[in-house]
Coordinates of C-alpha atoms in Angstrom, one line a residue:
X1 CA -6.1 169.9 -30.4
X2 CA -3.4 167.2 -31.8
X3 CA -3.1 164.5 -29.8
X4 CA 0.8 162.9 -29.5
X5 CA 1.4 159.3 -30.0
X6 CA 0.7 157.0 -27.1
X7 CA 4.0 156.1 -26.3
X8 CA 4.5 160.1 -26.1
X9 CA 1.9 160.4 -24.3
X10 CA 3.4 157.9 -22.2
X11 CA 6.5 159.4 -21.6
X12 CA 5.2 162.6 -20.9
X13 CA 3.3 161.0 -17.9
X14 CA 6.1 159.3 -17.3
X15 CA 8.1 162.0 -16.4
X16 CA 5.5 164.3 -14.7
X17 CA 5.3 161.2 -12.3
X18 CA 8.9 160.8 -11.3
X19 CA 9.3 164.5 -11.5
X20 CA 6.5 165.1 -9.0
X21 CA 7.5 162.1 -7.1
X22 CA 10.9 162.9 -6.5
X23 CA 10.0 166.6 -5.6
X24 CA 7.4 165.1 -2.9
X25 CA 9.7 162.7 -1.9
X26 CA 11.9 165.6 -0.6
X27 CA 8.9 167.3 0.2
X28 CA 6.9 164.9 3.0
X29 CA 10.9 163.2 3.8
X30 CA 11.7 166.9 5.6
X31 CA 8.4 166.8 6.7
X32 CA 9.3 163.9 8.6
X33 CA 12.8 164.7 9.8
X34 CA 11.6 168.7 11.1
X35 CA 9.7 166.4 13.8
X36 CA 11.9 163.2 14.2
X37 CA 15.7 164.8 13.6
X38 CA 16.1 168.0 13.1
X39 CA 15.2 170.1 16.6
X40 CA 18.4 167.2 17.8
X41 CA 20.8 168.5 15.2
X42 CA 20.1 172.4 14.4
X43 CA 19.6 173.0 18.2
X44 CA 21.6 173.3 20.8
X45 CA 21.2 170.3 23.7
X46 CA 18.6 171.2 26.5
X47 CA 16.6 173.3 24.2
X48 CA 13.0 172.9 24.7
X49 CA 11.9 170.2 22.4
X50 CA 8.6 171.9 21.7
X51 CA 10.3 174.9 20.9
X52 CA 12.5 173.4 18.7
X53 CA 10.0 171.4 16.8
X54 CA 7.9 175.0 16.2
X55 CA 11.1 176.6 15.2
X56 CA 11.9 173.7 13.1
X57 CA 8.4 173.7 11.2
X58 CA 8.3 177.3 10.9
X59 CA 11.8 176.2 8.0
X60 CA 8.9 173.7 6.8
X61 CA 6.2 176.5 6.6
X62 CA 9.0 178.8 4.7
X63 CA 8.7 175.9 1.5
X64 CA 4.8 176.8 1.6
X65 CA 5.4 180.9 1.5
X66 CA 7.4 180.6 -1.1
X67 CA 5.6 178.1 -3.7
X68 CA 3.5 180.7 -5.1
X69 CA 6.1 182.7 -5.9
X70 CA 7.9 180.2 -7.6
X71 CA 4.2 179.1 -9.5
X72 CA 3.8 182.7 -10.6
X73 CA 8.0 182.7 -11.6
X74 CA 7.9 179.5 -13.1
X75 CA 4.5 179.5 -14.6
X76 CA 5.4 182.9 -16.4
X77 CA 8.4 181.0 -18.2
X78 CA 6.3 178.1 -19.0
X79 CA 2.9 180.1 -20.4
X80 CA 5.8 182.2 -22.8
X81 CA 8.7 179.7 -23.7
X82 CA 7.2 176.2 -23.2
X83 CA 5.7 173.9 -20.3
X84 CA 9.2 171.7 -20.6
X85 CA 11.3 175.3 -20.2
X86 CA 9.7 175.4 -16.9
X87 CA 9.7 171.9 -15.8
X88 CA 13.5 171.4 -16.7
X89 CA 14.2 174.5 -14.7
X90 CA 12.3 174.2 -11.7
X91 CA 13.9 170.2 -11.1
X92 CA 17.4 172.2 -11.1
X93 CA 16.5 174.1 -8.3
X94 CA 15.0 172.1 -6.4
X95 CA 18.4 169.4 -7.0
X96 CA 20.7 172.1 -6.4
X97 CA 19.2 173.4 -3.0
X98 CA 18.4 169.8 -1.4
X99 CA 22.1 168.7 -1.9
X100 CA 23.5 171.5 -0.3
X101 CA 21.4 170.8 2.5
X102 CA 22.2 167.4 2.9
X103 CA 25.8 168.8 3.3
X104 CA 24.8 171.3 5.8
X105 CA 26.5 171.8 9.3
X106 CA 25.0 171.3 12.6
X107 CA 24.2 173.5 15.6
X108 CA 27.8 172.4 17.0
X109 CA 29.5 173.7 13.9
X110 CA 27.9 177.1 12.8
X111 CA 25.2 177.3 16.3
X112 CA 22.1 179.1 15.0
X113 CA 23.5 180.1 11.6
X114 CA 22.9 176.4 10.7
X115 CA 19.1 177.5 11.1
X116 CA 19.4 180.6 8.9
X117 CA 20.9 178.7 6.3
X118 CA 18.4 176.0 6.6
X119 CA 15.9 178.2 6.0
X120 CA 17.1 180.2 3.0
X121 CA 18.0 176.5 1.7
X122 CA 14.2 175.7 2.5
X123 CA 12.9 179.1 0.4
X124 CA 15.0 178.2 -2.4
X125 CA 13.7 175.0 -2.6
X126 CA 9.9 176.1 -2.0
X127 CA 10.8 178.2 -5.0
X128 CA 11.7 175.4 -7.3
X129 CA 8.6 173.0 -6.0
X130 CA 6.5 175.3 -6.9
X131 CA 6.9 175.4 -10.2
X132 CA 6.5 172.1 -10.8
X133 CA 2.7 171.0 -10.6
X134 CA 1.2 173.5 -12.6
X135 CA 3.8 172.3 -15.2
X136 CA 3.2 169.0 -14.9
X137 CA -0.6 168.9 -14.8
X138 CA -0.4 171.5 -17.9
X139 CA 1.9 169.7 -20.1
X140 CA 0.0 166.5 -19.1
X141 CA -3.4 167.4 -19.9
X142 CA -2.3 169.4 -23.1
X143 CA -1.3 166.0 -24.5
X144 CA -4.3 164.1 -24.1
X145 CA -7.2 165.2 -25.4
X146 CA -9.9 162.1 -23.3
X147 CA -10.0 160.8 -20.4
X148 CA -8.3 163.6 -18.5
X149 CA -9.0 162.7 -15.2
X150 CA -7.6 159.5 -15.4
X151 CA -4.5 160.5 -17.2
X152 CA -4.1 163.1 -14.2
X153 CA -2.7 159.9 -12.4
X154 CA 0.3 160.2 -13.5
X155 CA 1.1 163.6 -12.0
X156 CA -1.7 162.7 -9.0
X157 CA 0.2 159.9 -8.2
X158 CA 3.6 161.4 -7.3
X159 CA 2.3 163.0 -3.7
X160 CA 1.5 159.4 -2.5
X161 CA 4.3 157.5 -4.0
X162 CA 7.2 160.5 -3.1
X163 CA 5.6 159.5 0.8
X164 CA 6.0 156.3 0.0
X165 CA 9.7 156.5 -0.9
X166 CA 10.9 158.8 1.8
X167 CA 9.2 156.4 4.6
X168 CA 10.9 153.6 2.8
X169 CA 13.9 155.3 3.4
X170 CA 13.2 155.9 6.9
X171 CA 12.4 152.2 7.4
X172 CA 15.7 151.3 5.8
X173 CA 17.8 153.5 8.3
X174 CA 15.1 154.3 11.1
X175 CA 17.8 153.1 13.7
X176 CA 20.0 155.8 13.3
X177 CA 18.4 158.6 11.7
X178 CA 20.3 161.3 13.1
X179 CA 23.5 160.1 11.7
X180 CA 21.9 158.5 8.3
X181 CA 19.0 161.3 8.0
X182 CA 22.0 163.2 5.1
X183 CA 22.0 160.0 3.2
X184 CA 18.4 160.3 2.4
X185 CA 18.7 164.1 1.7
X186 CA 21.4 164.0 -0.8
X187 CA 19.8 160.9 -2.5
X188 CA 16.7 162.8 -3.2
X189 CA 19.1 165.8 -4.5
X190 CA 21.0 163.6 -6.9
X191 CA 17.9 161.8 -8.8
X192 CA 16.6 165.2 -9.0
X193 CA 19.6 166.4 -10.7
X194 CA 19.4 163.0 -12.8
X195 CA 16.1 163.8 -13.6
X196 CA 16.6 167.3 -14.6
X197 CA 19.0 166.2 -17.3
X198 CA 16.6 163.9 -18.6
X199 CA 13.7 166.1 -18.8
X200 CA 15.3 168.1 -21.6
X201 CA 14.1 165.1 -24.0
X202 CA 10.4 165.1 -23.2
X203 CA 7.7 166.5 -25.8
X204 CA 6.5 169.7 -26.0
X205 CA 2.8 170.2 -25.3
X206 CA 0.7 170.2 -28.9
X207 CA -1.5 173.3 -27.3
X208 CA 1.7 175.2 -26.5
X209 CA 3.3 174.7 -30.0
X210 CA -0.1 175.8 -31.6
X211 CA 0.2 178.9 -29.6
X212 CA 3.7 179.5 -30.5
X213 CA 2.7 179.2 -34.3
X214 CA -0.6 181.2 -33.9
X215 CA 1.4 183.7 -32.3
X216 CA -0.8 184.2 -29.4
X217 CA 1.4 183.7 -26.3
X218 CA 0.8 186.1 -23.8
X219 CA 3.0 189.0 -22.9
X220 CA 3.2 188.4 -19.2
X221 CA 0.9 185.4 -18.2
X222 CA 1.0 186.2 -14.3
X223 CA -0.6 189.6 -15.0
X224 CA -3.0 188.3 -17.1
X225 CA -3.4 185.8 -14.7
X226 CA -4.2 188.1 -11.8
X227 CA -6.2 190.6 -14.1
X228 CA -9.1 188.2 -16.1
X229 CA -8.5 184.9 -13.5
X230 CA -8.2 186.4 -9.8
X231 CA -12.2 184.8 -9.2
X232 CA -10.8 180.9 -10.7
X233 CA -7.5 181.3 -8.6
X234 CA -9.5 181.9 -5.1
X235 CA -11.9 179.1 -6.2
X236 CA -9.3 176.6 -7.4
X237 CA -7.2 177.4 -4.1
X238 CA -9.9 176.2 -2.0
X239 CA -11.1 173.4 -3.7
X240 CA -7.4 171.3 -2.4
X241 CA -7.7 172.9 0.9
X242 CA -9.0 169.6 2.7
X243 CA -6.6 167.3 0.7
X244 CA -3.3 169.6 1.1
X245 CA -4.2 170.2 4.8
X246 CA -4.9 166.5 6.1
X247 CA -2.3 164.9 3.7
X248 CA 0.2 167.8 6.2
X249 CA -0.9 166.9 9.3
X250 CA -0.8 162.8 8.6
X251 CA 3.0 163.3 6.9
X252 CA 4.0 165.6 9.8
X253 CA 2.4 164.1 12.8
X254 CA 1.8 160.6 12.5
X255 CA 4.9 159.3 13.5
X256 CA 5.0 161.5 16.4
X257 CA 1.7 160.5 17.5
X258 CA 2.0 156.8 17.0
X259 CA 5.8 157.0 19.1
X260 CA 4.1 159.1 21.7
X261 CA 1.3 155.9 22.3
X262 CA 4.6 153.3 22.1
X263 CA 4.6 152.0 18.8
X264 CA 8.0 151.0 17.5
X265 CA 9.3 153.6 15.2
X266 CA 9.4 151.0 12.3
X267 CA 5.9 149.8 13.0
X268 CA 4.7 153.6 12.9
X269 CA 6.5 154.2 9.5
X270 CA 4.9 150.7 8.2
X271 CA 1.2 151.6 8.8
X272 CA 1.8 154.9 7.1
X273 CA 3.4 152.8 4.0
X274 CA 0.6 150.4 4.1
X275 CA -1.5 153.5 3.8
X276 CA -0.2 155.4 0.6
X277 CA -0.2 152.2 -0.9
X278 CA -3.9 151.8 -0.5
X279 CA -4.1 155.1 -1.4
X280 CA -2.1 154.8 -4.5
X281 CA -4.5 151.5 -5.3
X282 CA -7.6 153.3 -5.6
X283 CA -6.6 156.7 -7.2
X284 CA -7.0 155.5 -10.6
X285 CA -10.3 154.1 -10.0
X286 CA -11.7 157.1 -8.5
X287 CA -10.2 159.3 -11.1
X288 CA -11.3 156.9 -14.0
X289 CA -15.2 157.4 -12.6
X290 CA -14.5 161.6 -12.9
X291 CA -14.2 160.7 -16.5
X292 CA -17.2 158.9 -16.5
X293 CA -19.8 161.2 -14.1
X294 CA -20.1 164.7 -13.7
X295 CA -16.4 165.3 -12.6
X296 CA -17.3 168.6 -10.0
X297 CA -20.2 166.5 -7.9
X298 CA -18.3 164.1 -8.0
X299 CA -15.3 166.0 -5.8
X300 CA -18.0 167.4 -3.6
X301 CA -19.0 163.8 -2.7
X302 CA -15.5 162.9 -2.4
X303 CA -15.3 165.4 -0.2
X304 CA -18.0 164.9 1.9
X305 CA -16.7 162.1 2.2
X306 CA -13.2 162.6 3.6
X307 CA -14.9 165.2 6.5
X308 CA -16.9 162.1 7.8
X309 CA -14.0 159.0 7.9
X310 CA -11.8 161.8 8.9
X311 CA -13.1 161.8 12.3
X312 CA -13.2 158.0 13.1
X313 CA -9.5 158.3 12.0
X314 CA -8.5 160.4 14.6
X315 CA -10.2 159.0 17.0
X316 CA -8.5 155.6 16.5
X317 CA -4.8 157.4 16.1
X318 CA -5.6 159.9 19.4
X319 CA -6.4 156.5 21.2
X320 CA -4.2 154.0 19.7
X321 CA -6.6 151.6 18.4
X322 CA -6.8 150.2 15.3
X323 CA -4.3 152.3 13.9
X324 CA -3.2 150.6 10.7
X325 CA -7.3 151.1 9.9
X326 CA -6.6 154.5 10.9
X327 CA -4.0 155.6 8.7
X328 CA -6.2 154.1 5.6
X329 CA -8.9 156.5 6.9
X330 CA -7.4 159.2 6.9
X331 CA -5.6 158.3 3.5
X332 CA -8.6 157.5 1.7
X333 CA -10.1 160.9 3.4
X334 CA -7.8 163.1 0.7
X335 CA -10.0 161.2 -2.1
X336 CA -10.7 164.4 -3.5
X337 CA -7.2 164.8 -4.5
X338 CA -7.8 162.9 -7.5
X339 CA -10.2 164.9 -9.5
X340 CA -8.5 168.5 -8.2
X341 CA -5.7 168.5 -10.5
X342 CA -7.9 167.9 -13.8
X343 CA -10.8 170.3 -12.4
X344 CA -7.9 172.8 -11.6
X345 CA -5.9 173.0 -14.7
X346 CA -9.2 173.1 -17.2
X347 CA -10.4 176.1 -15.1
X348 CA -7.6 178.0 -17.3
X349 CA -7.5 178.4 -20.7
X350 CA -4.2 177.2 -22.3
X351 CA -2.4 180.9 -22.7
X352 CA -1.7 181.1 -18.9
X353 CA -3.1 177.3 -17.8
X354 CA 0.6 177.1 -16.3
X355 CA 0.8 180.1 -14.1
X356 CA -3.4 179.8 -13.3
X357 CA -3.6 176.3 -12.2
X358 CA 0.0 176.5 -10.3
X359 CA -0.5 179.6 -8.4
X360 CA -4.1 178.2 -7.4
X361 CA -2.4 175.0 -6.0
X362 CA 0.4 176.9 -4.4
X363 CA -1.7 178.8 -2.9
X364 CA -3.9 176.8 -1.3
X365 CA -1.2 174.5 -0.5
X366 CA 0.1 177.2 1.3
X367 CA -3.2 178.2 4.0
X368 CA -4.0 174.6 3.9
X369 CA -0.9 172.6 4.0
X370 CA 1.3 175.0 5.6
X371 CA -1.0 176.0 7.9
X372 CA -2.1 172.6 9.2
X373 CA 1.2 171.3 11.1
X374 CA 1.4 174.7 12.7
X375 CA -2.4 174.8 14.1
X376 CA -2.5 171.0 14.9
X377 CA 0.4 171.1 16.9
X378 CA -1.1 173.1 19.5
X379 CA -3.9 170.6 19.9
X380 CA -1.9 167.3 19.2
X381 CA 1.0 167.9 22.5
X382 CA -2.4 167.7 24.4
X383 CA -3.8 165.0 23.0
X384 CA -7.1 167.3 21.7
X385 CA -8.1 165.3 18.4
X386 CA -11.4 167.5 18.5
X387 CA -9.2 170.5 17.5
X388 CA -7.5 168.5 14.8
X389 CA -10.7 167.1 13.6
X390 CA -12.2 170.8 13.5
X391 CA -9.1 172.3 11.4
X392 CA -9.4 169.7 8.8
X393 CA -13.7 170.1 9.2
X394 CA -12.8 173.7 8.2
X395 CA -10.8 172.7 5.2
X396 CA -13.1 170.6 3.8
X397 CA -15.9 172.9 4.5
X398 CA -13.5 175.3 2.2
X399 CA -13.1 172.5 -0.2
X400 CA -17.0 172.2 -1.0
X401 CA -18.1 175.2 -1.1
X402 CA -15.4 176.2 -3.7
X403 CA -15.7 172.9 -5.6
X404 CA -19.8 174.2 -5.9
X405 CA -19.2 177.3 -6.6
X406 CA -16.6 176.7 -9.5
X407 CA -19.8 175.9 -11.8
X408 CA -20.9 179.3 -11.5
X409 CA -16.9 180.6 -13.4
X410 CA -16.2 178.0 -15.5

């Protein structure tokens, strides 16, 4: 396969990474605000808090049910008119629908029809994030031909650093979130938008252009997909389910937690910056030793790995010790996340690479990441970090035994 120029190649990583930032930006930011502002502003005083943060999350969960669809939507145009044809779409949806929520009535305008709306808002946008990774890791990977793994940063990298921005955010206007919360909202809209326009210009991936000229794009890639790939889409799914659930549950809950033990708001979102920022230090050297060592045992270790500092990290967060050297636990547990998206995306041949390794991550993104908040919740408003620790021991039990068995269908 041709190779594009470096500075190309550049750009196209460039652009997966702000794309895939921005997108997570909005993504982990109304993870945040569905616990810390939302139940106060789409719910009518003297509600039950508890209640209203369920209800609230349940909006969240609605982004999860609906990024496979938009993988298997999005990856379909991708896999027959071009990875950028998908990627330039997707960011439009995504900018369009977070706007109009930032401009979205309260529960003292429009009562429980401000809910509703959220929540079509929230599948709307679920629709357009979902078409972006399997995009981004396809159009990525298609343009370099060595060292995969490592050039998997670029679109790797935008979880972390997308946390990273919105808790900036938060620290900037912590003080009054629930009349500053829209400021962040729309922001994240806009540079979408911004984005969106700029995406147009990007390269084409050399694999996709080969097919195009070979004449061997497929009909209807999702089909395909389903038909020849269901066994690589079940395996690929569970390989991210430790990384999708814990990176959840931190995003969603450790604010809350750290509040709930009196830490100052601003101290809370610190730690969690410090964190990603660790996180984001390391990523490239655990990716960069993928390209060097077999890349699946690897991810099992990785994994392995994450199950066992996972439970010292939640036993310092459940008890208020030592919680900045909690958060970096549980960050560095999600090490696995840096070899998933190469080991994903190369478990699909380049016809339908866009739809296969976006519905896989969708998917399991969906059980593991949408799931998490839900299930944890139950245990956290007790203060049960055993049932935490044994949803996210389940997840990466998942994790390695699909990241074992995907020898056996490669």
């Amino acid at each position: 396969m041709e190779e594009l120029k470096y500075i190309d190649r550049l750009r196209v990583g460039f652009f997966t990474l702000t794309g895939t930032t921005i997108e997570y930006y909005d993504f982990f930011l109304y993870a945040l605000l569905s616990v810390l502002v939302f139940p106060k502003v789409f719910f009518p005083p003297g509600y039950n808090q508890f209640l209203a943060i369920l209800v609230s999350l349940s909006t969240y969960f609605i982004t999860f049910v609906a990024r496979p669809l938009g993988g298997m939507i999005f990856g379909n145009i991708g896999d027959k008119k071009g990875r950028r044809e998908g990627l330039v779409l997707n960011m439009l949806l995504v900018g369009v629908a977070y706007i109009i929520i930032g401009f979205l009535p309260p529960y003292a305008t429009l009562g429980f029809i401000s809910i509703l709306l959220l929540l079509i808002l929230r599948l709307i946008f679920g629709l357009g994030l979902g078409g972006e990774y399997g995009g981004a890791i396809a159009i990525l990977l298609e343009c370099n031909n060595r060292k995969r793994a490592t050039w998997s940063c670029f679109v790797q990298a935008g979880a972390a650093l997308g946390e990273l921005l919105a808790l900036a955010g938060l620290l900037l206007l912590y003080k009054d979130l629930i009349e500053t919360w829209r400021i962040l909202i729309i922001v994240g809209g806009v540079v979408a938008l911004i984005n969106f326009l700029i995406r147009r210009s990007i390269s084409e991936s050399p694999a996709f252009l080969k097919l195009l000229s070979d004449n061997k794009i497929v009909k209807i890639p999702v089909i395909t997909t389903f038909k020849h790939y269901y066994k690589k889409i079940l395996i690929s799914s569970g390989m991210v389910s430790l990384a999708a659930g814990l990176t959840t549950i931190v995003a969603t809950f450790g604010l809350p937690i750290m509040r709930s033990e009196g830490i100052p708001l601003n101290v809370g979102i610190t730690y969690l910056i410090i964190g990603d920022a660790v996180w984001l230090t390391i990523l490239v050297p655990l990716a960069f030793l993928g390209d060097l060592l077999n890349m699946r045992r690897l991810m099992i270790v990785y994994i392995v790995a994450g199950g066992i500092l996972t439970f010292p990290g939640l036993i310092f967060l459940f008890n208020a010790t030592l919680l900045l050297i909690s958060i970096i636990l549980l960050k560095v547990s999600t090490a696995s996340w840096s070899l998933y998206g190469v080991l994903n995306a190369l478990n699909f041949p380049t016809p339908i690479r866009y739809t296969g390794s976006g519905l896989s991550y969708q998917l399991g993104a969906m059980y593991a990441g949408g799931l998490s908040p839900l299930l944890a919740s139950f245990f956290i408003v007790r203060g049960e970090f055993l049932g935490v620790y044994f949803i996210v021991l389940m997840y990466s039990i998942i994790s390695a035994i699909s990241t074992f068995l995907n020898k056996y269908i490669l």
